[in-house]
Coordinates of C-alpha atoms and ligand atoms in Angstrom, one line a residue:
M1425 CA -2.9 24.0 21.3
D1426 CA -2.8 20.9 24.1
W1427 CA -3.7 17.6 22.0
K1428 CA -5.6 15.3 24.2
P1429 CA -4.8 11.5 23.8
I1430 CA -7.3 9.5 22.0
K1431 CA -8.4 6.6 24.1
K1432 CA -9.6 3.5 23.2
S1433 CA -12.1 1.3 24.4
F1434 CA -13.1 -2.3 23.9
Q1435 CA -16.6 -1.4 23.1
Q1436 CA -15.5 0.3 20.0
W1437 CA -13.5 -2.9 18.1
V1438 CA -15.3 -4.6 15.8
V1439 CA -12.5 -7.8 15.8
Q1440 CA -10.0 -8.0 19.0
P1441 CA -6.9 -6.5 18.3
N1442 CA -3.9 -8.6 17.6
L1443 CA -2.0 -6.8 20.2
L1444 CA -3.9 -6.1 23.3
D1445 CA -1.4 -5.8 26.0
Y1446 CA 2.0 -3.9 24.9
D1447 CA 3.9 -4.7 27.6
Q1448 CA 3.0 -8.2 28.0
T1449 CA 3.4 -8.8 24.1
C1450 CA 6.9 -7.1 24.0
A1451 CA 8.1 -9.3 27.3
T1452 CA 7.1 -12.7 25.6
F1453 CA 7.9 -11.8 22.0
S1454 CA 10.4 -13.6 19.9
W1455 CA 11.4 -13.6 16.3
E1456 CA 11.4 -17.5 16.2
A1457 CA 8.1 -17.4 17.6
I1458 CA 6.9 -15.4 14.4
R1459 CA 9.2 -17.7 12.0
Q1460 CA 7.0 -20.6 13.4
E1461 CA 4.0 -18.6 12.3
L1462 CA 5.2 -18.8 8.8
D1463 CA 5.8 -21.6 6.5
G1464 CA 9.4 -21.9 5.1
L1465 CA 10.2 -23.6 1.7
P1466 CA 9.0 -27.3 1.6
G1467 CA 11.7 -30.0 2.6
G1468 CA 13.6 -27.0 4.9
R1469 CA 14.9 -25.5 1.8
G1470 CA 14.8 -22.2 3.3
L1471 CA 12.8 -19.0 3.5
N1472 CA 11.4 -17.0 0.4
I1473 CA 9.4 -14.3 0.4
A1474 CA 7.3 -15.1 -2.3
H1475 CA 6.3 -18.4 -1.0
E1476 CA 4.9 -16.9 2.1
A1477 CA 2.9 -14.3 0.4
V1478 CA 1.6 -16.5 -2.5
D1479 CA 2.6 -20.4 -2.6
R1480 CA 1.6 -21.5 0.7
H1481 CA -2.0 -19.7 0.4
A1482 CA -2.6 -21.3 -3.1
A1483 CA -1.7 -24.7 -2.0
G1484 CA -4.3 -24.3 1.3
P1485 CA -7.9 -23.1 1.7
R1486 CA -7.2 -19.7 0.5
R1487 CA -6.1 -20.9 -3.0
D1488 CA -9.2 -19.4 -5.0
Q1489 CA -9.9 -16.6 -2.5
L1490 CA -9.1 -13.0 -3.8
A1491 CA -5.5 -11.9 -3.5
L1492 CA -5.2 -8.7 -5.5
R1493 CA -8.1 -6.5 -6.9
W1494 CA -6.7 -4.1 -9.4
L1495 CA -8.9 -1.0 -10.1
G1496 CA -7.8 0.4 -13.7
R1497 CA -7.5 4.4 -14.1
D1498 CA -10.5 4.0 -16.9
G1499 CA -12.6 1.8 -14.8
A1500 CA -11.2 -1.8 -15.2
V1501 CA -11.2 -4.2 -12.6
R1502 CA -8.9 -7.1 -12.7
D1503 CA -9.2 -9.8 -9.9
F1504 CA -6.3 -12.2 -9.0
T1505 CA -6.8 -15.4 -6.6
Y1506 CA -3.9 -16.6 -4.7
V1507 CA -3.5 -19.4 -7.4
D1508 CA -3.8 -16.8 -10.3
L1509 CA -0.7 -15.0 -8.4
Q1510 CA 0.9 -18.3 -8.4
E1511 CA 0.8 -19.2 -11.8
Q1512 CA 1.4 -15.7 -13.0
S1513 CA 4.4 -15.2 -11.0
N1514 CA 5.8 -18.7 -11.8
R1515 CA 5.4 -17.7 -15.5
F1516 CA 7.6 -14.7 -14.8
A1517 CA 10.2 -16.6 -13.1
N1518 CA 10.4 -19.1 -15.8
V1519 CA 10.9 -16.1 -18.3
L1520 CA 13.7 -14.7 -15.9
R1521 CA 15.1 -18.2 -16.3
R1522 CA 14.7 -18.2 -19.8
F1523 CA 17.3 -15.5 -20.2
G1524 CA 19.6 -16.7 -18.0
I1525 CA 18.9 -14.1 -15.1
G1526 CA 20.1 -16.0 -11.9
Q1527 CA 20.3 -15.8 -8.4
G1528 CA 21.2 -12.3 -7.2
E1529 CA 20.8 -10.6 -10.4
R1530 CA 18.7 -7.4 -10.5
V1531 CA 15.5 -7.1 -12.2
F1532 CA 14.2 -3.3 -12.5
V1533 CA 10.7 -2.6 -13.1
L1534 CA 9.7 0.9 -14.3
A1535 CA 5.8 1.3 -14.0
G1536 CA 3.0 2.7 -12.4
R1537 CA 0.6 0.6 -10.2
I1538 CA -0.2 -2.1 -12.9
P1539 CA -0.6 -6.0 -12.0
E1540 CA 2.6 -6.5 -14.1
L1541 CA 4.5 -5.1 -11.6
Y1542 CA 3.4 -7.2 -8.8
I1543 CA 3.9 -10.6 -11.0
A1544 CA 7.1 -9.5 -11.8
A1545 CA 7.9 -8.8 -8.1
L1546 CA 6.7 -12.0 -7.1
G1547 CA 8.4 -14.0 -9.7
T1548 CA 11.7 -12.1 -9.5
L1549 CA 11.6 -13.3 -5.7
K1550 CA 10.6 -16.6 -6.6
N1551 CA 13.8 -17.2 -8.8
T1552 CA 16.1 -15.6 -6.1
S1553 CA 16.8 -12.6 -8.4
V1554 CA 16.5 -9.3 -7.0
F1555 CA 13.6 -6.8 -7.4
C1556 CA 14.4 -3.5 -7.3
P1557 CA 11.2 -1.0 -8.1
L1558 CA 11.7 2.6 -10.1
F1559 CA 9.6 5.3 -9.2
S1560 CA 7.3 5.8 -12.4
A1561 CA 7.6 9.7 -12.0
F1562 CA 11.2 9.6 -12.2
G1563 CA 13.2 11.3 -15.2
P1564 CA 15.4 10.0 -17.1
E1565 CA 18.4 10.8 -14.8
P1566 CA 17.5 9.1 -11.9
I1567 CA 16.5 5.8 -13.7
Y1568 CA 19.8 5.9 -15.3
Q1569 CA 21.5 6.2 -11.7
R1570 CA 19.6 3.5 -10.2
L1571 CA 20.0 1.0 -13.3
H1572 CA 23.5 1.7 -13.5
L1573 CA 24.2 1.3 -9.7
G1574 CA 22.2 -1.5 -9.5
D1575 CA 23.7 -3.3 -12.2
G1576 CA 20.0 -4.3 -13.9
K1577 CA 20.1 -6.9 -16.1
L1578 CA 16.8 -6.7 -17.3
L1579 CA 14.1 -4.1 -17.0
V1580 CA 10.5 -4.6 -17.3
T1581 CA 8.5 -1.4 -18.5
T1582 CA 5.9 0.2 -20.3
R1583 CA 6.0 1.3 -24.3
R1584 CA 5.5 4.9 -23.1
Q1585 CA 8.0 5.0 -20.4
Y1586 CA 10.5 3.3 -22.4
N1587 CA 10.3 5.4 -25.3
Q1588 CA 10.5 8.8 -23.2
K1589 CA 13.0 7.9 -20.6
V1590 CA 14.7 4.5 -21.3
A1591 CA 15.7 4.4 -25.2
N1592 CA 18.4 7.2 -25.0
L1593 CA 20.0 5.8 -22.0
R1594 CA 20.6 2.3 -23.7
S1595 CA 23.8 2.9 -25.1
R1596 CA 25.2 4.0 -21.4
L1597 CA 23.7 1.0 -19.9
P1598 CA 25.7 -2.0 -21.4
Q1599 CA 25.0 -4.5 -18.7
L1600 CA 21.0 -3.9 -19.3
R1601 CA 20.5 -6.9 -21.5
H1602 CA 16.7 -7.4 -21.8
V1603 CA 13.7 -4.6 -21.6
L1604 CA 10.4 -6.6 -21.9
L1605 CA 7.6 -4.3 -22.6
T1606 CA 4.2 -5.0 -20.6
D1607 CA 1.8 -3.5 -23.1
V1608 CA 2.9 -4.6 -26.6
E1609 CA 1.2 -8.2 -27.9
D1610 CA 4.6 -8.8 -30.5
D1611 CA 8.2 -8.0 -29.9
L1612 CA 9.2 -4.6 -31.2
S1613 CA 12.8 -6.0 -32.1
D1614 CA 15.3 -8.4 -30.9
N1615 CA 15.9 -6.4 -27.6
L1616 CA 12.4 -4.9 -26.8
L1617 CA 10.1 -7.9 -26.5
S1618 CA 6.8 -8.5 -25.4
L1619 CA 6.3 -9.5 -22.1
P1620 CA 2.5 -11.1 -22.5
K1621 CA 4.1 -13.0 -25.3
L1622 CA 6.7 -14.7 -23.1
L1623 CA 4.6 -15.2 -20.5
A1624 CA 2.4 -17.2 -22.5
A1625 CA 4.8 -19.3 -24.1
V1626 CA 6.5 -20.5 -20.8
S1627 CA 5.2 -23.0 -18.0
P1628 CA 2.8 -21.9 -15.4
D1629 CA 4.8 -24.3 -12.7
F1630 CA 8.1 -23.2 -11.2
T1631 CA 9.6 -24.8 -8.2
I1632 CA 11.1 -22.0 -5.7
P1633 CA 14.9 -23.0 -5.5
P1634 CA 16.7 -23.3 -2.0
T1635 CA 16.4 -19.9 -0.7
D1636 CA 18.9 -19.0 2.3
P1637 CA 17.0 -16.2 4.4
E1638 CA 19.9 -14.1 4.1
D1639 CA 19.7 -13.9 0.2
M1640 CA 19.4 -10.6 -1.2
A1641 CA 15.6 -9.9 -2.5
V1642 CA 15.0 -6.4 -2.7
L1643 CA 16.9 -3.6 -3.5
H1644 CA 15.5 -0.1 -2.7
F1645 CA 17.2 3.3 -3.6
T1646 CA 17.2 6.2 -1.3
S1647 CA 18.9 9.2 -1.1
G1648 CA 21.7 10.7 0.5
T1649 CA 22.6 14.1 1.0
T1650 CA 26.1 13.9 -0.3
G1651 CA 26.3 11.5 -3.4
M1652 CA 24.1 9.7 -5.7
P1653 CA 21.4 7.5 -4.3
K1654 CA 22.4 4.5 -2.2
G1655 CA 21.0 1.0 -3.1
A1656 CA 19.7 -0.3 0.5
I1657 CA 20.0 -4.0 0.3
H1658 CA 17.0 -6.5 1.8
V1659 CA 17.1 -9.7 2.2
H1660 CA 14.6 -12.7 2.4
Q1661 CA 14.5 -12.8 6.1
A1662 CA 12.5 -9.4 6.0
I1663 CA 9.5 -11.4 5.7
L1664 CA 9.3 -11.7 9.3
T1665 CA 9.3 -8.2 10.1
H1666 CA 6.4 -7.6 7.3
Y1667 CA 4.5 -10.4 8.8
M1668 CA 4.7 -9.4 12.1
T1669 CA 3.8 -5.8 11.4
G1670 CA 1.1 -7.0 9.4
K1671 CA -0.1 -8.8 12.5
Y1672 CA 0.3 -6.3 14.8
V1673 CA 0.4 -2.7 13.5
M1674 CA -2.0 -3.5 10.4
D1675 CA -3.6 -5.8 12.8
F1676 CA -4.6 -8.0 9.8
H1677 CA -7.6 -10.7 10.5
P1678 CA -9.0 -13.1 7.9
G1679 CA -11.3 -11.2 5.7
D1680 CA -9.8 -8.0 5.8
V1681 CA -9.9 -5.8 2.8
F1682 CA -6.5 -3.6 2.8
W1683 CA -5.8 -0.8 0.5
C1684 CA -2.4 0.7 1.0
T1685 CA -2.1 4.1 -1.3
A1686 CA 1.9 4.3 -1.4
D1687 CA 3.3 3.7 -4.8
P1688 CA 5.8 0.3 -5.2
G1689 CA 8.4 2.9 -6.1
W1690 CA 9.0 3.3 -2.8
V1691 CA 9.5 0.8 0.0
T1692 CA 5.9 1.1 1.7
G1693 CA 4.4 0.3 -1.8
I1694 CA 6.2 -3.2 -1.7
S1695 CA 6.6 -3.8 1.8
Y1696 CA 2.7 -2.9 2.8
G1697 CA 1.6 -2.5 -0.6
M1698 CA 2.5 -6.1 -2.0
I1699 CA 4.2 -8.4 0.7
A1700 CA 2.3 -7.9 4.3
P1701 CA -1.1 -8.3 3.1
L1702 CA -0.3 -11.2 1.1
A1703 CA 1.8 -12.4 3.7
H1704 CA -1.4 -12.6 6.0
G1705 CA -3.7 -13.7 3.0
V1706 CA -5.8 -10.6 3.2
V1707 CA -7.4 -8.8 -0.1
N1708 CA -4.7 -6.3 -1.3
I1709 CA -6.5 -3.3 -3.4
I1710 CA -4.2 -1.6 -5.8
D1711 CA -5.5 1.8 -7.4
E1712 CA -3.6 2.6 -10.8
A1713 CA -5.0 6.6 -10.5
D1714 CA -3.4 9.1 -8.8
F1715 CA -5.0 11.2 -5.6
D1716 CA -8.5 12.0 -6.2
A1717 CA -10.7 12.7 -3.4
E1718 CA -13.9 11.4 -4.6
R1719 CA -12.5 8.5 -6.2
W1720 CA -10.8 7.6 -3.0
C1721 CA -13.7 7.7 -0.9
H1722 CA -15.6 5.7 -3.6
I1723 CA -12.9 3.1 -3.2
L1724 CA -13.1 3.0 0.5
Q1725 CA -16.8 2.4 0.2
E1726 CA -17.2 0.4 -2.6
Q1727 CA -14.3 -2.1 -1.6
K1728 CA -15.5 -2.1 1.5
V1729 CA -11.9 -1.6 2.8
T1730 CA -11.1 -2.6 6.4
V1731 CA -7.9 -1.3 7.0
W1732 CA -6.2 1.8 5.0
Y1733 CA -2.7 2.8 5.2
T1734 CA -2.2 6.4 3.5
A1735 CA 0.4 9.1 4.2
P1736 CA 0.2 12.7 5.5
T1737 CA 0.2 14.7 2.2
A1738 CA -2.9 12.8 1.0
I1739 CA -4.8 13.2 4.3
R1740 CA -3.9 16.9 4.3
R1741 CA -5.5 17.1 0.6
L1742 CA -8.7 15.7 1.8
M1743 CA -8.5 18.2 4.6
R1744 CA -7.9 21.0 2.3
L1745 CA -10.7 20.1 -0.1
G1746 CA -13.0 20.2 3.0
V1747 CA -14.6 16.5 2.2
E1748 CA -16.3 15.1 4.8
P1749 CA -16.4 11.4 3.8
R1750 CA -18.4 10.0 6.4
K1751 CA -21.3 12.1 5.6
E1752 CA -21.3 11.3 2.0
Y1753 CA -20.4 7.6 1.9
D1754 CA -20.5 4.4 3.8
L1755 CA -17.3 4.0 5.8
S1756 CA -18.9 1.3 8.2
H1757 CA -16.1 -1.3 7.3
L1758 CA -13.3 0.8 7.9
R1759 CA -11.8 -0.2 11.1
L1760 CA -8.1 1.1 11.2
I1761 CA -6.4 3.8 9.5
H1762 CA -2.6 4.3 9.5
S1763 CA -0.4 6.9 8.1
V1764 CA 3.7 7.1 7.1
G1765 CA 6.6 8.9 5.7
E1766 CA 5.9 12.3 6.9
P1767 CA 5.2 13.8 10.2
L1768 CA 1.4 13.5 10.6
N1769 CA 0.4 16.7 12.3
P1770 CA -2.2 16.6 15.3
E1771 CA -4.9 18.7 13.2
A1772 CA -4.8 15.7 10.8
V1773 CA -5.4 12.9 13.4
A1774 CA -8.2 14.7 14.6
W1775 CA -9.9 15.6 11.2
G1776 CA -9.6 11.6 10.8
L1777 CA -11.8 11.4 13.8
Q1778 CA -14.5 14.0 12.7
A1779 CA -14.6 13.2 8.8
L1780 CA -13.8 9.6 8.6
G1781 CA -14.9 8.1 12.1
L1782 CA -11.6 7.2 13.3
P1783 CA -8.1 8.7 14.5
I1784 CA -5.5 8.1 12.2
H1785 CA -2.8 5.9 13.5
D1786 CA 0.8 7.3 12.8
N1787 CA 3.9 5.1 12.5
W1788 CA 7.6 5.5 11.3
W1789 CA 10.0 3.7 9.4
Q1790 CA 12.3 4.1 6.5
T1791 CA 13.9 2.5 3.5
E1792 CA 16.9 1.0 5.8
T1793 CA 14.4 -0.6 8.4
G1794 CA 12.3 -2.5 5.6
G1795 CA 9.5 -2.2 7.9
I1796 CA 7.7 -0.7 10.7
M1797 CA 9.7 0.1 13.3
I1798 CA 7.5 2.6 15.8
A1799 CA 3.5 3.0 15.5
N1800 CA 0.4 3.8 17.4
F1801 CA -1.2 0.5 18.0
A1802 CA -5.0 0.0 17.3
A1803 CA -5.6 -1.0 20.8
M1804 CA -3.3 1.9 22.4
E1805 CA -4.4 5.4 22.9
V1806 CA -3.2 7.7 20.2
R1807 CA -1.2 10.5 21.2
P1808 CA -1.8 12.8 18.5
G1809 CA 1.2 14.3 16.8
S1810 CA 3.5 11.2 18.2
M1811 CA 4.8 8.3 15.8
G1812 CA 3.9 5.7 18.6
R1813 CA 5.8 3.2 20.6
S1814 CA 8.8 0.7 19.2
L1815 CA 7.3 -2.6 18.0
P1816 CA 7.7 -5.9 20.1
G1817 CA 11.3 -7.3 19.2
I1818 CA 12.4 -3.5 18.4
E1819 CA 14.6 -1.6 20.6
A1820 CA 14.5 2.1 19.9
A1821 CA 16.4 4.6 21.4
I1822 CA 17.3 8.5 21.7
V1823 CA 20.9 8.7 21.9
H1824 CA 23.5 11.7 21.8
R1825 CA 26.8 11.8 20.0
V1826 CA 29.7 12.2 22.3
N1827 CA 33.3 12.4 21.4
G1828 CA 32.7 9.8 18.8
S1829 CA 30.7 7.4 20.2
V1830 CA 26.8 7.8 21.3
E1831 CA 25.1 7.3 24.7
V1832 CA 21.7 6.3 25.2
V1833 CA 19.0 9.4 26.7
E1834 CA 17.4 7.8 29.5
E1835 CA 15.5 11.1 30.6
P1836 CA 12.5 11.4 28.8
C1837 CA 11.5 14.4 26.4
V1838 CA 15.2 15.3 25.4
E1839 CA 15.8 15.8 21.9
G1840 CA 18.5 13.4 20.2
D1841 CA 19.3 11.1 17.2
L1842 CA 16.6 8.0 17.0
A1843 CA 18.5 5.0 17.0
L1844 CA 17.6 1.5 16.6
K1845 CA 19.4 -1.5 18.3
P1846 CA 20.3 -3.5 15.0
G1847 CA 19.5 -7.5 14.6
W1848 CA 15.8 -7.1 13.6
P1849 CA 14.9 -9.2 10.4
S1850 CA 14.4 -6.7 7.8
M1851 CA 17.3 -4.3 8.3
F1852 CA 19.1 -3.6 5.6
R1853 CA 22.2 -5.5 5.0
G1854 CA 24.4 -3.1 3.2
Y1855 CA 24.2 -0.1 0.5
L1856 CA 25.2 -1.9 -2.8
H1857 CA 28.8 -1.5 -3.7
D1858 CA 29.1 1.4 -0.7
E1859 CA 30.6 -0.7 2.5
E1860 CA 31.8 2.7 3.7
R1861 CA 28.5 4.5 4.0
Y1862 CA 27.0 1.2 5.5
H1863 CA 29.4 1.1 8.3
K1864 CA 29.2 4.7 8.9
A1865 CA 25.3 4.5 9.8
F1866 CA 26.4 2.6 12.7
K1867 CA 27.9 3.8 16.2
S1868 CA 28.5 2.1 19.4
G1869 CA 26.3 -0.8 18.5
W1870 CA 23.1 1.4 17.4
Y1871 CA 21.7 2.1 14.0
I1872 CA 21.4 5.9 13.7
T1873 CA 18.5 6.7 11.5
G1874 CA 19.3 10.1 10.7
D1875 CA 16.0 11.5 12.2
L1876 CA 15.8 13.7 15.3
A1877 CA 13.2 12.9 17.8
R1878 CA 12.1 12.8 21.5
R1879 CA 10.5 10.0 23.5
D1880 CA 8.2 10.6 26.4
A1881 CA 8.0 9.3 29.7
D1882 CA 5.5 6.3 28.5
G1883 CA 7.8 5.5 25.5
Y1884 CA 6.0 7.6 22.7
F1885 CA 8.4 8.7 19.8
W1886 CA 7.7 12.1 18.6
F1887 CA 9.4 13.7 15.3
I1888 CA 11.3 16.5 15.5
G1889 CA 13.5 16.5 11.8
R1890 CA 16.1 15.1 10.0
A1891 CA 19.5 15.6 11.1
D1892 CA 20.7 16.1 7.7
D1893 CA 19.8 17.9 4.5
I1894 CA 17.5 14.8 2.9
I1895 CA 14.1 16.4 1.8
K1896 CA 10.9 14.9 2.2
T1897 CA 8.3 16.1 -0.7
S1898 CA 4.9 14.7 -1.1
G1899 CA 6.1 11.7 0.8
H1900 CA 8.9 11.2 -1.5
M1901 CA 12.7 11.5 -0.3
V1902 CA 14.9 13.6 -2.4
G1903 CA 18.7 13.8 -2.2
P1904 CA 19.8 17.6 -2.9
F1905 CA 22.7 16.4 -4.4
E1906 CA 20.8 14.5 -7.0
V1907 CA 19.2 17.9 -7.9
E1908 CA 22.3 19.7 -7.8
S1909 CA 24.0 17.5 -10.0
A1910 CA 21.5 17.6 -12.6
L1911 CA 21.0 21.9 -12.3
L1912 CA 24.8 22.1 -13.3
G1913 CA 23.9 20.3 -16.8
H1914 CA 21.8 23.5 -17.3
P1915 CA 24.3 25.9 -19.8
A1916 CA 23.4 29.0 -17.3
V1917 CA 24.0 27.2 -14.2
A1918 CA 27.5 27.6 -12.4
E1919 CA 26.3 26.4 -8.8
A1920 CA 23.5 25.3 -7.0
G1921 CA 22.4 24.7 -3.6
V1922 CA 19.2 22.6 -3.2
I1923 CA 17.0 23.0 0.2
G1924 CA 13.7 21.4 1.4
K1925 CA 11.5 24.5 2.2
P1926 CA 8.4 23.7 4.2
D1927 CA 5.1 23.3 2.9
P1928 CA 1.6 23.1 4.5
L1929 CA 0.6 20.7 2.0
I1930 CA 3.5 18.7 0.7
G1931 CA 5.5 18.8 3.8
E1932 CA 8.6 20.5 2.0
L1933 CA 9.0 21.5 -1.7
V1934 CA 12.5 21.4 -3.7
K1935 CA 13.8 24.9 -3.9
A1936 CA 17.0 25.5 -5.5
F1937 CA 19.3 28.5 -5.2
V1938 CA 21.5 29.1 -8.3
S1939 CA 24.0 31.2 -9.2
L1940 CA 24.7 31.9 -13.0
K1941 CA 27.6 31.6 -15.5
P1942 CA 29.2 35.0 -16.9
G1943 CA 27.0 36.3 -19.8
F1944 CA 23.5 34.9 -18.3
E1945 CA 21.1 37.2 -17.2
P1946 CA 18.7 36.4 -14.2
N1947 CA 15.5 36.9 -15.3
E1948 CA 12.1 34.9 -15.1
D1949 CA 12.2 33.1 -18.6
L1950 CA 15.7 31.7 -17.5
K1951 CA 14.2 30.5 -14.1
L1952 CA 11.3 28.8 -16.0
D1953 CA 13.8 27.4 -18.8
I1954 CA 15.9 25.9 -15.6
I1955 CA 13.1 24.5 -14.1
G1956 CA 11.8 22.9 -17.4
F1957 CA 15.4 21.4 -18.0
A1958 CA 15.3 20.1 -14.6
R1959 CA 11.9 18.5 -14.8
T1960 CA 13.0 16.9 -18.2
K1961 CA 16.2 15.3 -16.7
L1962 CA 14.7 14.6 -13.1
G1963 CA 10.9 14.2 -13.2
S1964 CA 8.4 16.0 -11.6
A1965 CA 8.6 14.2 -8.4
V1966 CA 12.1 15.2 -7.8
A1967 CA 12.6 18.7 -10.0
P1968 CA 12.8 22.1 -7.9
K1969 CA 9.5 23.8 -7.8
E1970 CA 11.1 27.2 -6.9
I1971 CA 14.4 28.7 -8.2
E1972 CA 15.9 31.8 -6.7
F1973 CA 19.3 33.4 -8.4
N1974 CA 21.7 34.1 -5.9
Q1975 CA 25.6 35.0 -7.3
N1976 CA 26.8 34.7 -3.4
L1977 CA 25.8 31.5 -2.6
P1978 CA 27.5 30.6 1.2
K1979 CA 30.2 28.0 0.9
T1980 CA 32.7 26.3 3.5
R1981 CA 36.2 27.4 3.1
S1982 CA 36.8 24.4 1.2
G1983 CA 34.2 25.3 -1.4
K1984 CA 31.1 23.3 -0.4
I1985 CA 27.6 25.1 -0.3
M1986 CA 26.3 25.5 2.9
R1987 CA 22.6 24.3 2.2
R1988 CA 22.0 24.5 6.0
L1989 CA 22.7 28.5 5.9
L1990 CA 20.7 28.7 3.0
K1991 CA 17.8 27.0 4.6
A1992 CA 18.3 29.1 7.7
R1993 CA 18.3 32.4 5.7
E1994 CA 15.2 31.3 3.8
L1995 CA 13.4 30.5 7.1
G1996 CA 14.4 33.4 8.8
L1997 CA 15.8 31.3 11.6
P1998 CA 19.4 31.8 13.2
E1999 CA 22.3 31.0 11.2
G2000 CA 23.9 29.0 13.7
D2001 CA 27.8 28.0 13.6
I2002 CA 29.2 30.0 10.8
S2003 CA 32.9 29.5 11.6
T2004 CA 33.6 27.7 8.6
L2005 CA 31.7 30.0 6.5
E2006 CA 34.2 31.4 3.2
G2007 CA 35.1 34.9 4.4
S2008 CA 34.7 34.6 7.5
E2009 CA 37.4 35.2 10.3
Ligands
AMP2677 P1 11.8 6.6 3.6 O1 13.3 6.0 3.3 O2 11.7 7.1 1.8 O3 10.7 5.9 3.7 O4 11.9 7.8 4.2 C1 11.9 7.9 5.8 C2 12.1 9.1 6.4 O5 10.7 9.7 6.2 C3 12.4 8.9 7.9 O6 13.7 8.9 8.3 C4 11.7 10.1 8.2 O7 12.5 11.2 8.0 C5 10.4 10.1 7.5 N1 9.5 9.8 8.2 C6 9.1 8.4 7.9 N2 7.7 8.4 9.0 C7 7.5 9.4 9.3 C8 6.7 9.9 10.5 N3 5.8 8.9 10.9 N4 6.6 11.3 10.9 C9 7.9 11.7 10.5 N5 8.8 11.5 9.6 C10 8.5 10.3 9.1

């Protein structure tokens, strides 16, 4: 089916979009001008994300305005004004200081969407320590890997998460000095302390120390295909991208109520679930509960959400349930809907138009880019199936690899690697403790994103797929190596190869091909046992949903399992180049 572009006209806008003329904005854009719209630390002491997100509003006319509204799973509501957030984050920064956690040291949070996570994140940034979120659906193994690699000094978590996942890891994590629990009123032991008690005992005043824009601020883990997760380093300067994309993509205006459904365990939930809306001084809605169609429509209506940022899996869920929110709910406040994280199929864009009354604007970015790089802007026609055009100040291109270097493809509609010209403020500054991997991501002056795409004659980018074996399941990135390593811990498993199997709802599901050790019978019980084992170790978000026994896993002559071939065979696709396959002539 040929999907027609969705035109935009002035009449349909409630407020005039911040980006009206794309070409002109790109031509006159400068990061320096964006910097001028921010505050900077008083006295020229640098640039700190938490100052821009909280303190500068708390010092001005927005001080008593709602900054964050938290909707609890059970119906509780907690509101924080900018001045409340300032005070709470100051207290957290003072707690860190009390424990001697200093600049550049990593503070981890393992929790669902609870207010303490945001307070800890902002307090950590104020203290110039480094905030590092852990997805709450991770099992103990991914948690261990990240705390270990990130040299976590302090962890904030809940009692349940601690007991279920962290308690048994502590002997393997000698550097983890302090664990603070959000939901106990009193300390449980010398090294299991009550966060509420600590917060109450310290001063609500804190002066952010001088912060170099290049100081490390946030560490986001992402997955690779060959090895354990990589810690992408982001710096305070990233606030320029968060602010700029808040302005031009999210199109924030005073009075907006913004809801980003992404979990703060991943980059979207921090860059847009916290930083960008606060940097613009708008109201940020946080919902603790998981996806529920009725609840979500209710939130859009009751909270009078004006700008909504969600993801394709959620949109497809709503579509599948056959809900037509516009018919049953008052969505008249909703002005813009955005989506990110996986390909947004054109059907979903069309569904948005019909069921929500608005098209869904797809945009593209990744952990390493720190912020949105390509987007369908409010004022531009939406091309269903396309991720949109590159942001002002961002140079994106399709490149081909030729003899070890790369060449930009000028011709439109040609498939190639999606690449970005380095230099934007939120670009990752390294992978923690892994300089080689970082440098490998750059070629001939371009950052190679790992995605394949094409660009049409008007500069709209169209996603094709990943250039590697990384899996995207329900919008979460999963590294096959991490899953394979965990599976090898099961007593019956000799070898494992893990792929992403296309799934109409969640994008891809994690599927493992497993060969068994001698003496083990391939049967359904064993399959369930292995799945259960993987879930306990990795958590439900990462563990395979399907297992297939295969005593003859395809391998290269050097013994590496060929995931590409497993996937091609699974999908009935051509096997491609199999010259390196073990046993081939
Ligand atoms: P993450 O680093 O976990 O945020 O994942 C980034 C990856 O998600 C990208 O490299 C893409 O493979 C995929 N992705 C993000 N946004 C989109 C999009 N709009 N369309 C297709 N894939 C996307």
